[in-house]
Coordinates of C-alpha atoms in Angstrom, one line a residue:
Chain E
M1 CA -54.7 204.8 247.7
T2 CA -56.1 203.9 250.1
L3 CA -57.0 199.8 250.5
S4 CA -60.8 200.2 250.0
A5 CA -60.5 202.8 246.5
Q6 CA -58.5 199.3 244.9
A7 CA -61.7 196.8 246.2
Q8 CA -63.8 198.9 244.3
R9 CA -61.9 199.2 241.4
P10 CA -63.8 196.8 238.9
E11 CA -61.3 196.8 236.3
V12 CA -58.9 194.7 238.2
E13 CA -59.2 191.4 236.4
M14 CA -60.2 188.8 239.0
A15 CA -61.0 184.7 238.2
D16 CA -65.3 186.1 238.7
T17 CA -66.4 184.2 235.5
F18 CA -64.4 180.7 236.8
R19 CA -65.7 181.0 240.2
S20 CA -69.6 181.8 239.0
E21 CA -68.8 178.6 237.4
G22 CA -68.1 176.9 239.8
K23 CA -65.1 175.7 239.0
I24 CA -63.4 176.6 241.4
Y25 CA -64.5 174.1 243.7
V26 CA -62.7 171.5 241.9
V27 CA -59.5 173.0 242.9
V28 CA -60.5 173.3 246.5
A29 CA -61.5 169.5 246.0
V30 CA -58.0 168.6 244.7
A31 CA -56.1 171.0 246.9
L32 CA -58.2 169.9 249.8
I33 CA -57.3 165.6 249.2
I34 CA -52.9 165.9 248.5
F35 CA -54.0 167.3 252.1
L36 CA -55.8 165.6 253.8
G37 CA -54.0 162.4 252.1
M38 CA -50.4 163.6 253.7
V39 CA -51.8 163.8 257.0
V40 CA -52.9 160.2 257.1
Y41 CA -49.1 159.2 255.9
L42 CA -48.5 161.0 258.9
V43 CA -50.5 159.9 261.1
S44 CA -49.2 155.9 260.2
I45 CA -45.6 157.3 261.2
D46 CA -46.7 158.7 264.3
R47 CA -48.6 155.4 264.7
K48 CA -45.4 153.9 263.9
V49 CA -43.1 155.4 266.0
K50 CA -45.8 155.2 269.4
K51 CA -45.6 151.8 268.6
L52 CA -41.6 151.3 268.4
E53 CA -41.3 153.4 271.6
E54 CA -43.8 151.0 273.6
E55 CA -41.4 148.2 272.2
Q56 CA -38.3 150.3 273.3
S57 CA -39.8 150.5 277.2
N58 CA -40.8 146.8 277.4
Chain H
M1 CA -57.3 164.2 274.7
K2 CA -53.6 164.9 274.0
N3 CA -52.9 164.8 270.6
W4 CA -56.1 168.0 270.3
W5 CA -53.3 170.5 268.9
K6 CA -52.8 167.9 265.8
I7 CA -56.5 167.8 265.1
A8 CA -56.4 171.6 265.6
S9 CA -53.6 171.9 263.2
V10 CA -55.0 169.8 259.9
L11 CA -58.7 171.8 260.7
L12 CA -57.0 175.3 260.1
I13 CA -54.6 174.4 257.5
S14 CA -57.6 172.5 256.6
Y15 CA -59.9 176.1 257.0
S16 CA -57.2 178.3 254.9
I17 CA -57.6 175.9 251.8
V18 CA -61.0 176.1 251.6
W19 CA -61.4 179.6 252.6
G20 CA -58.0 180.6 250.9
F21 CA -59.3 180.0 247.8
L22 CA -62.8 180.4 248.2
G23 CA -63.1 183.7 250.4
E24 CA -63.2 187.6 249.5
V25 CA -59.5 189.1 248.5
P26 CA -58.8 192.7 248.0
R27 CA -59.1 193.7 243.8
L28 CA -55.3 194.5 243.2
P29 CA -53.6 195.5 239.8
I30 CA -50.7 193.4 239.5
L31 CA -51.7 190.8 241.9
N32 CA -54.6 189.0 241.0
E33 CA -55.7 186.6 242.2
T34 CA -52.2 185.6 243.1
I35 CA -52.4 187.8 246.5
R36 CA -54.3 184.5 247.2
N37 CA -50.3 183.4 247.7
L38 CA -50.5 185.0 251.3
Y39 CA -52.0 182.3 253.6
F40 CA -49.5 179.6 250.9
H41 CA -45.7 181.2 251.0
V42 CA -45.8 183.8 253.2
V43 CA -46.8 181.2 255.7
M44 CA -43.9 179.5 254.9
W45 CA -41.9 181.6 256.5
F46 CA -43.6 182.2 259.8
A47 CA -43.7 178.5 260.0
M48 CA -40.0 178.8 259.6
L49 CA -39.7 181.5 262.0
G50 CA -41.8 179.5 264.4
M51 CA -39.3 176.8 263.8
M52 CA -36.3 179.2 264.8
I53 CA -37.8 180.1 267.6
A54 CA -38.2 176.7 268.9
S55 CA -35.1 175.8 268.2
L56 CA -33.2 179.0 270.2
H57 CA -35.4 177.1 272.9
G58 CA -33.7 174.5 272.4
S59 CA -30.4 175.8 272.1
L60 CA -31.3 178.1 274.9
L61 CA -32.8 175.0 277.3
Y62 CA -29.8 172.8 276.8
L63 CA -27.0 175.5 277.8
S64 CA -28.5 176.2 281.6
K65 CA -29.9 172.5 281.5
N66 CA -27.3 170.2 279.8
T67 CA -30.2 167.6 278.4
R68 CA -29.7 165.7 275.2
K69 CA -33.1 165.9 274.9
Y70 CA -33.5 169.9 274.4
D71 CA -30.4 169.0 271.8
L72 CA -32.1 167.3 269.6
N73 CA -35.0 169.5 269.9
A74 CA -32.7 172.7 269.0
V75 CA -31.3 170.3 265.4
Q76 CA -34.3 168.6 265.0
Y77 CA -36.7 171.9 264.9
A78 CA -33.7 174.1 262.8
E79 CA -34.4 171.0 260.4
T80 CA -38.1 171.7 260.3
G81 CA -37.4 175.5 260.0
M82 CA -35.6 175.0 256.5
V83 CA -37.6 173.3 255.1
F84 CA -40.3 175.4 255.6
A85 CA -37.9 177.6 254.2
T86 CA -37.0 176.3 250.9
L87 CA -40.6 175.9 250.2
G88 CA -41.1 179.6 250.9
L89 CA -38.2 180.3 248.7
L90 CA -39.3 178.3 245.9
T91 CA -42.8 179.9 246.1
G92 CA -41.3 182.8 246.7
M93 CA -39.4 182.9 242.7
V94 CA -42.8 181.4 241.1
W95 CA -44.9 184.7 243.0
A96 CA -42.2 187.1 242.1
N97 CA -41.2 185.6 238.2
F98 CA -45.6 186.1 237.7
T99 CA -45.2 190.0 239.6
W100 CA -41.9 191.2 239.5
G101 CA -41.3 189.8 236.3
A102 CA -37.9 187.4 237.5
P103 CA -37.7 184.7 240.1
W104 CA -35.0 186.1 241.9
T105 CA -34.5 190.1 242.7
D106 CA -32.2 192.3 244.3
D107 CA -34.7 192.6 246.4
P108 CA -33.2 192.5 250.3
K109 CA -35.4 190.9 251.7
L110 CA -34.2 188.3 249.2
N111 CA -30.6 188.4 249.3
G112 CA -31.0 188.5 253.7
T113 CA -33.0 184.8 253.0
A114 CA -30.3 183.8 251.2
I115 CA -27.7 184.2 254.1
T116 CA -30.1 183.4 256.5
M117 CA -30.2 180.1 255.0
I118 CA -26.3 179.7 254.4
I119 CA -26.0 180.8 257.8
Y120 CA -28.7 177.5 259.5
M121 CA -26.3 175.4 256.7
A122 CA -23.6 175.9 258.8
Y123 CA -24.9 175.0 261.6
F124 CA -25.4 171.3 260.5
I125 CA -22.0 172.2 258.6
L126 CA -20.7 172.9 262.5
R127 CA -22.3 170.4 263.7
G128 CA -21.6 167.2 261.5
S129 CA -17.5 168.6 262.1
I130 CA -17.8 167.8 265.7
E131 CA -17.3 164.0 266.9
D132 CA -17.2 164.9 270.5
P133 CA -21.8 165.0 271.4
E134 CA -21.4 166.9 274.1
K135 CA -19.0 168.8 272.6
K136 CA -21.1 169.2 269.2
A137 CA -24.0 170.1 271.4
R138 CA -22.8 172.8 273.4
I139 CA -21.0 174.4 270.4
S140 CA -23.5 174.0 268.5
A141 CA -26.4 175.6 270.8
V142 CA -23.8 178.8 271.2
Y143 CA -24.0 179.2 267.3
N144 CA -27.5 178.9 267.0
I145 CA -27.7 181.2 269.4
F146 CA -26.1 183.3 267.1
A147 CA -27.4 182.2 263.8
F148 CA -31.0 183.1 265.2
V149 CA -30.2 187.2 266.2
L150 CA -28.4 186.8 262.9
M151 CA -32.0 185.7 260.9
I152 CA -33.4 188.8 262.9
V153 CA -30.9 191.1 261.6
F154 CA -31.2 189.8 257.7
I155 CA -34.9 189.2 257.3
G156 CA -36.7 191.5 260.3
I157 CA -34.2 194.7 260.3
L158 CA -31.7 195.2 257.3
P159 CA -34.9 194.8 254.6
R160 CA -36.8 197.4 256.5
L161 CA -34.2 200.0 256.5
T162 CA -33.9 200.7 252.9
D163 CA -36.3 200.0 249.9
S164 CA -37.6 196.6 249.4
L165 CA -40.5 195.0 247.4
H166 CA -42.0 193.3 249.9
P167 CA -44.6 195.3 251.4
G168 CA -44.3 196.1 255.0
N169 CA -40.4 197.0 254.2
G170 CA -38.4 200.2 253.0
G171 CA -39.2 202.4 256.2
N172 CA -43.0 200.6 256.7
P173 CA -42.8 199.8 260.0
G174 CA -44.8 196.5 259.0
F175 CA -47.9 194.8 259.5
N176 CA -50.7 197.2 259.1
N177 CA -49.5 198.4 255.1
Y178 CA -49.2 195.2 254.2
D179 CA -52.4 195.2 252.0
M180 CA -53.8 193.0 254.6
D181 CA -57.6 193.5 255.1
S182 CA -59.8 191.9 257.7
N183 CA -61.1 189.0 254.8
L184 CA -57.1 188.2 254.3
R185 CA -56.4 188.3 258.0
M186 CA -58.8 185.8 258.6
V187 CA -57.4 183.0 257.0
F188 CA -53.7 184.1 256.8
Y189 CA -53.3 184.1 260.7
P190 CA -55.2 180.3 261.5
A191 CA -53.2 179.4 258.2
V192 CA -50.1 180.7 260.2
V193 CA -50.8 179.0 263.6
G194 CA -52.0 175.9 261.8
W195 CA -48.5 175.8 259.8
I196 CA -46.5 175.3 262.6
M197 CA -48.3 173.5 264.8
M198 CA -48.0 171.2 261.6
G199 CA -44.3 171.6 262.0
V200 CA -43.8 170.9 265.1
W201 CA -45.8 167.5 265.1
V202 CA -43.6 166.6 261.9
S203 CA -40.6 167.5 264.3
R204 CA -41.2 165.5 267.3
V205 CA -41.8 162.3 264.9
K206 CA -38.8 162.7 264.5
I207 CA -37.4 164.0 267.5
R208 CA -38.7 160.5 269.2
L209 CA -37.1 158.2 266.2
K210 CA -34.1 159.8 267.2
V211 CA -34.1 158.9 271.2
I212 CA -35.8 155.5 270.2
Q213 CA -32.8 155.6 268.4
D214 CA -30.4 156.2 270.9
Q215 CA -32.1 153.7 273.0
I216 CA -31.2 151.0 270.4
K217 CA -27.8 152.5 270.4
S218 CA -26.8 152.1 274.0
K219 CA -28.5 148.6 274.2
Q220 CA -26.1 147.2 271.4
D221 CA -23.1 148.4 273.7
E222 CA -24.2 147.3 276.5
I223 CA -24.3 144.2 274.7
Y224 CA -21.1 144.6 273.6
D225 CA -19.4 145.4 276.6
S226 CA -20.8 142.5 278.1
I227 CA -19.9 139.7 275.3
K228 CA -15.9 141.4 276.2

């Protein structure tokens, strides 16, 4: 069976209700906050290393 | 703006998180919404492959130029690659438990991956067992080339020769059979690029720390020598 034929089969259960209620945005927000929080942390480590590099070159 | 690629990495991954959950995906039986794991689980393996290529590059450059910098690159990228591999393995076990009914199956790709990880662990053990830094760098660089070739055999070639539960394997030529439609590709490839750049970023930070460590050590040695 081709993909497009499968894609049109409505009987495959997906989280359609969950999505229509807008609850997926809650999941996206949480995942994004955690990821961006880790990035902020990584940036601060990166800066600290840069400071150390500058101290070393003096 | 020499840090543009770090920003690009964050933007690409953020996009893959947002659009990975919100975008359209093919409605497939058994998989249902878990098809979205493609943007996270499969991406870990591509990121690992990227790290191992960077590691191989470091080893090849070390052998031709004999500079410590390239040895540091080789180890660090291999280490980051192992982190991605561990994440790929763990996420794969969660996904497999849902779709295949067990966290670990006799799938050739799983066993090939396990062997690959052991091969790379041996690389770190080999490094740890050689005292002399030059010798360590040279021997482990040669081993790393060997490890890379074995990885390609175990996860790229052998699973394609036999039957595998993984799509794209078992005689299939690969990606076109991956049930990848344009919606999936639109998120998957940016995620791969983003995560590879994220891996390079983290690795670079650790490499720079090791360089500083080296500098501190050589300064200390100078002081010790001067008071002797």
